[in-house]
Amino acid sequence: MLPSSGRDAADLSRPGRGSRQGNRLRLQLMHPDPRPLVLSLTGITKRFGPLTANDRIDLDVRAGEIVALLGENGAGKTTLMSILFGHYVADEGTVNVAGTGGQLAPLPGGSAEAALEAGIGMVHQHFALAENLTGFENIVLGTQSLWSTRLKRREARARVERLIEESGLAADLDVPVARLSVGEQQRIEILKALYRDVRVLILDEPTAVLTPQEADGLAATVRRLAGRGLAVIFISHKLHEVLALCERVVVLRGGAKVADRPTAGADRATLAELMVGRAIPARERPPTTPGASVLELRAASVGKPGQRDRLEAADLVLRAGEIVGIAGVSGNGQGALAALVAGLAAARSGEVTIAGAPAGEADPAGRIAAGVGRIPEDRHRDGTIGALSVAENYVLETVSEAGNQAFGFLRRAGIRARTGEAIRAYDIRCPGPDAAIRALSGGNMQKVVLARVLERAPRLILAHQPTRGLDIGATTEVHRRLIAARGRGAGVLLISEDLDELFALSDRIAVVHAGHLSPAMVAEGLDVRTVGLMMAGHMPGEAA
Amino acid sequence: MIRFVPRERTPLWLTIAVPVGSGLAALLLTALPLALSGAPILDAFRLMALGAAGSGFALAETLTRATPLIFTGLAAAVAFRAKLWNIGAEGQLYAGALATVALGAGLIEAPAYVLLPLVLLAGALAGAALLLVPVLFKSRFGADEVVVTLLMNFIVLLFVQMMIEGPMKDEMALGWPQSAPVLDEATLPKLFTGLRLHWGLVIAVAAAVLLHVLISRTVWGFRIRAVGENARAARYAGLPVGRSLALVGLLSGGLAGLAGASEVAGLKGYLTSDLSPGFGYAGIVVATLANLSPLGVVPSAIFIAAVFVGADSMSRAIGVSNYLADLVVAFALLSVLIGGLLTRFRLVLVRREAA
């Protein structure tokens, strides 16, 4: 099951010879790699004031190679890719790209056009598609002059269809992109890059939005493309994917390259350690005995019937001292469920009981008072107020309580002192309680939200995508805190798209698809493929 | 190539330097059309400075003019802080003036220490009530408050004209459309004998200090800031968004109403339809120049007032049109908007290598 990506094209066209390839790989690495270099970065250094974002980074990529680029947030991945694409100019170092003849030639810095011209393509995590145009129009957009004739269009069409055939990237070309699934949109993005004759394809967190099955499909495609000589740089933080797909892994930490090694012989723990720079403590989930129910849904419906993100007659019981995970591709009803628990929406029909009392109307303040701690999906939009200070954000939900105000006047000294304690207790890296919270990194911002929620010892915790966009260190911390809250007797509703996270934390897992919530299944012994199928809409009853 | 890099925090000197620099830049930029019109530039600026602050009398005139601008500037500052785009301060000013006249011109007779607070309060309430309508429309039906408040200005002004040509017309005014004068007991005392400067200035400065305390030190102010900066997150955190907006409406409309009340009770004594030469709209400029800081509104209003008073005086002396004042104000506004960019971003020069 180890690296199966292409040593050469012939091998790749016949997939499924995993372990033998692994052996051959190790053998071959003793000899110089025969494949031609297509991209060679040498000594790339980039400083922003006192910060060295990239420190003498070397990176060689050969034709047909799949290289993983690993690193925490702020490790320098984005800066390196931005230099490659001409958004930044490196202070030192050179970028060499193979031309059509295979000769390496320096790439002029600071020019995105030059990068595209040289055959470098990137699929960003957030797609750059014109949603009202069809897939075909998106693919050819910008490659034809405004006066192009029908004939050229037909030619282009034939070429796109040939590309689809060769690469296996199936996608409906004649439907507005907005109506395609996320997976299809991603395939359109990759086709867009291929149409421009890329020789180096960079995929930025490509599986973040996919179901496990879709991710497998993507991996197969990437292997096939690499087999045809395409060089792929795969940016991800899902280590098992990196190990399964890539033949070589480059790890950045603190702006410097700390490892450049074959994936063969590496495991997740070593890679994680390389990224973080220290050993990651294994997650421990001590057993608990679930207590009384803290959240009960009985045939609860939320949201308008026509809406995609809604709940239809959902049943769910969450008890004290357990974590129930909600799996599903975003937009299938998680938003409605989160809004219901957070107090932003009321159930259209059915019964909702929170901590033994009927939930009633939409009332965020009422939820807080009832002991519901809410970690919103989008900490920038819902969780924090960027222009306000760390202290002000910390007391956002409790500002009118006695400790924070007297006769309507803020008790600023007390607020600041308590925020200082939280900063220490949660290890929030910031200039101080008075710093604007928008100056903080995502992880530290999330720690402020976490501190705000957990300091009130809530009975029910809504954790909606609590680690989205966080690095390993911050993610580990969030997980540790949630498990500790469970141990203390809180019920945790964990809504996540990250199956690793769900399986690592949850006692039971339910799947939501198109507004329908499956019964919660015991997580231990649950097959991840079952969950994946359910996420794609194959509920067990129907699958038979 | 110049790149904008967001600042993590704005240094204090810059928050002061930007408005001051903008004022100076505006004067410099105004020199251009002045020169084109053939006027002696240095003379014109000297006369403007003298006209605005060259004597005790000039200074008092400037401060008299600044008084309503402080009120309307505060009205705009508090509203814009909460992202409530109140463009209707002009109408609220007239509503306040109307209420002051209605109550102070003989309807109630009482000693000054009762009547004066009463008419000022009436003015504030009238302005507040006027803004409450668009605020309610906004939170109930999502009506755009920019449109509603702007259009209500014209309704109020026409209503004022109707009142002073009709039921409230002063029979002793030889046919001029103006209201009966307010009683002596409803008149704000002058600060110095022989000058038009009145106690309205003191009230305006006090209002600025109170508003500063309210916004930065109280729970109400906290909610106003939270709602203004990110209403979604405020709602998520259980803050009363609708009530906070209503409070802002009351404050903003009330302050604009006070501008009208203070003009009537302190300066004019009666109501005409040219009571305000656009104080309501100028308040937006004042607030913007002050970066929406209540304390900053005071110097900002004095600057704008000085430009207008100085330009008036200069135009009388050398015959350059006093539209010059509008030009200075417009340039100042543009400069401060550009300056605002500097407070939020650092400019970094990026050398582009030749391809």
PDB file of C-alpha atoms in Angstrom, chain A residues 333-422:
ATOM      1  CA  GLY A 333     -27.754  20.083   6.676  1.00  0.00           C
ATOM      2  CA  GLN A 334     -24.851  20.708   9.033  1.00  0.00           C
ATOM      3  CA  GLY A 335     -25.468  24.443   8.839  1.00  0.00           C
ATOM      4  CA  ALA A 336     -29.118  24.004   9.820  1.00  0.00           C
ATOM      5  CA  LEU A 337     -28.225  21.677  12.693  1.00  0.00           C
ATOM      6  CA  ALA A 338     -25.535  24.053  13.955  1.00  0.00           C
ATOM      7  CA  ALA A 339     -27.881  27.039  13.679  1.00  0.00           C
ATOM      8  CA  LEU A 340     -30.512  25.154  15.665  1.00  0.00           C
ATOM      9  CA  VAL A 341     -28.144  24.240  18.486  1.00  0.00           C
ATOM     10  CA  ALA A 342     -26.473  27.669  18.478  1.00  0.00           C
ATOM     11  CA  GLY A 343     -29.835  29.368  18.830  1.00  0.00           C
ATOM     12  CA  LEU A 344     -29.771  31.124  15.472  1.00  0.00           C
ATOM     13  CA  ALA A 345     -32.704  29.161  14.112  1.00  0.00           C
ATOM     14  CA  ALA A 346     -35.800  27.512  15.541  1.00  0.00           C
ATOM     15  CA  ALA A 347     -37.198  24.147  14.511  1.00  0.00           C
ATOM     16  CA  ARG A 348     -40.000  24.396  11.943  1.00  0.00           C
ATOM     17  CA  SER A 349     -41.560  21.249  13.343  1.00  0.00           C
ATOM     18  CA  GLY A 350     -40.703  18.487  15.770  1.00  0.00           C
ATOM     19  CA  GLU A 351     -39.323  18.689  19.280  1.00  0.00           C
ATOM     20  CA  VAL A 352     -35.961  19.994  20.396  1.00  0.00           C
ATOM     21  CA  THR A 353     -34.858  19.659  23.999  1.00  0.00           C
ATOM     22  CA  ILE A 354     -31.689  21.221  25.263  1.00  0.00           C
ATOM     23  CA  ALA A 355     -30.531  20.303  28.758  1.00  0.00           C
ATOM     24  CA  GLY A 356     -34.014  19.053  29.604  1.00  0.00           C
ATOM     25  CA  ALA A 357     -35.891  22.188  28.530  1.00  0.00           C
ATOM     26  CA  PRO A 358     -37.653  22.838  25.217  1.00  0.00           C
ATOM     27  CA  ALA A 359     -35.427  24.883  22.915  1.00  0.00           C
ATOM     28  CA  GLY A 360     -38.141  27.282  21.805  1.00  0.00           C
ATOM     29  CA  GLU A 361     -37.498  30.269  19.568  1.00  0.00           C
ATOM     30  CA  ALA A 362     -34.198  31.307  18.039  1.00  0.00           C
ATOM     31  CA  ASP A 363     -32.348  32.986  20.878  1.00  0.00           C
ATOM     32  CA  PRO A 364     -28.541  32.881  21.002  1.00  0.00           C
ATOM     33  CA  ALA A 365     -28.397  34.594  24.397  1.00  0.00           C
ATOM     34  CA  GLY A 366     -30.888  32.083  25.780  1.00  0.00           C
ATOM     35  CA  ARG A 367     -28.722  29.196  24.585  1.00  0.00           C
ATOM     36  CA  ILE A 368     -25.659  30.678  26.290  1.00  0.00           C
ATOM     37  CA  ALA A 369     -27.634  31.087  29.495  1.00  0.00           C
ATOM     38  CA  ALA A 370     -28.822  27.459  29.236  1.00  0.00           C
ATOM     39  CA  GLY A 371     -25.199  26.298  29.277  1.00  0.00           C
ATOM     40  CA  VAL A 372     -24.578  25.708  25.590  1.00  0.00           C
ATOM     41  CA  GLY A 373     -21.035  26.469  24.463  1.00  0.00           C
ATOM     42  CA  ARG A 374     -20.829  27.255  20.781  1.00  0.00           C
ATOM     43  CA  ILE A 375     -17.736  27.037  18.568  1.00  0.00           C
ATOM     44  CA  PRO A 376     -18.844  28.422  15.209  1.00  0.00           C
ATOM     45  CA  GLU A 377     -17.715  27.099  11.857  1.00  0.00           C
ATOM     46  CA  ASP A 378     -16.290  30.411  10.706  1.00  0.00           C
ATOM     47  CA  ARG A 379     -14.369  32.094  13.493  1.00  0.00           C
ATOM     48  CA  HIS A 380     -13.794  35.242  11.429  1.00  0.00           C
ATOM     49  CA  ARG A 381     -17.434  35.704  10.489  1.00  0.00           C
ATOM     50  CA  ASP A 382     -19.302  34.413  13.548  1.00  0.00           C
ATOM     51  CA  GLY A 383     -16.804  33.736  16.286  1.00  0.00           C
ATOM     52  CA  THR A 384     -14.827  36.910  16.677  1.00  0.00           C
ATOM     53  CA  ILE A 385     -15.010  40.607  15.933  1.00  0.00           C
ATOM     54  CA  GLY A 386     -11.726  41.420  14.226  1.00  0.00           C
ATOM     55  CA  ALA A 387     -11.487  45.086  15.153  1.00  0.00           C
ATOM     56  CA  LEU A 388     -12.101  44.458  18.860  1.00  0.00           C
ATOM     57  CA  SER A 389      -9.375  43.393  21.260  1.00  0.00           C
ATOM     58  CA  VAL A 390      -8.641  39.903  22.525  1.00  0.00           C
ATOM     59  CA  ALA A 391     -10.166  40.878  25.888  1.00  0.00           C
ATOM     60  CA  GLU A 392     -13.314  42.268  24.309  1.00  0.00           C
ATOM     61  CA  ASN A 393     -13.733  39.136  22.238  1.00  0.00           C
ATOM     62  CA  TYR A 394     -13.146  36.993  25.285  1.00  0.00           C
ATOM     63  CA  VAL A 395     -16.081  38.608  27.115  1.00  0.00           C
ATOM     64  CA  LEU A 396     -18.267  39.001  24.025  1.00  0.00           C
ATOM     65  CA  GLU A 397     -20.929  36.625  25.321  1.00  0.00           C
ATOM     66  CA  THR A 398     -20.734  37.597  28.970  1.00  0.00           C
ATOM     67  CA  VAL A 399     -20.241  41.355  28.900  1.00  0.00           C
ATOM     68  CA  SER A 400     -23.456  42.105  30.751  1.00  0.00           C
ATOM     69  CA  GLU A 401     -22.724  39.701  33.609  1.00  0.00           C
ATOM     70  CA  ALA A 402     -21.861  41.082  37.011  1.00  0.00           C
ATOM     71  CA  GLY A 403     -18.127  40.396  36.896  1.00  0.00           C
ATOM     72  CA  ASN A 404     -17.681  42.330  33.679  1.00  0.00           C
ATOM     73  CA  GLN A 405     -19.738  45.424  34.370  1.00  0.00           C
ATOM     74  CA  ALA A 406     -21.025  47.581  37.187  1.00  0.00           C
ATOM     75  CA  PHE A 407     -23.915  49.974  36.605  1.00  0.00           C
ATOM     76  CA  GLY A 408     -23.460  49.657  32.867  1.00  0.00           C
ATOM     77  CA  PHE A 409     -19.769  50.563  32.974  1.00  0.00           C
ATOM     78  CA  LEU A 410     -17.248  47.982  31.822  1.00  0.00           C
ATOM     79  CA  ARG A 411     -14.952  46.698  34.566  1.00  0.00           C
ATOM     80  CA  ARG A 412     -11.981  46.952  32.301  1.00  0.00           C
ATOM     81  CA  ALA A 413      -9.302  46.014  34.825  1.00  0.00           C
ATOM     82  CA  GLY A 414     -11.152  42.835  35.776  1.00  0.00           C
ATOM     83  CA  ILE A 415     -11.846  41.921  32.159  1.00  0.00           C
ATOM     84  CA  ARG A 416      -8.227  42.436  31.248  1.00  0.00           C
ATOM     85  CA  ALA A 417      -7.000  40.404  34.221  1.00  0.00           C
ATOM     86  CA  ARG A 418      -9.302  37.499  33.436  1.00  0.00           C
ATOM     87  CA  THR A 419      -8.300  37.594  29.786  1.00  0.00           C
ATOM     88  CA  GLY A 420      -4.673  37.514  30.894  1.00  0.00           C
ATOM     89  CA  GLU A 421      -5.403  34.324  32.824  1.00  0.00           C
ATOM     90  CA  ALA A 422      -7.073  32.763  29.791  1.00  0.00           C
TER      91      ALA A 422
END
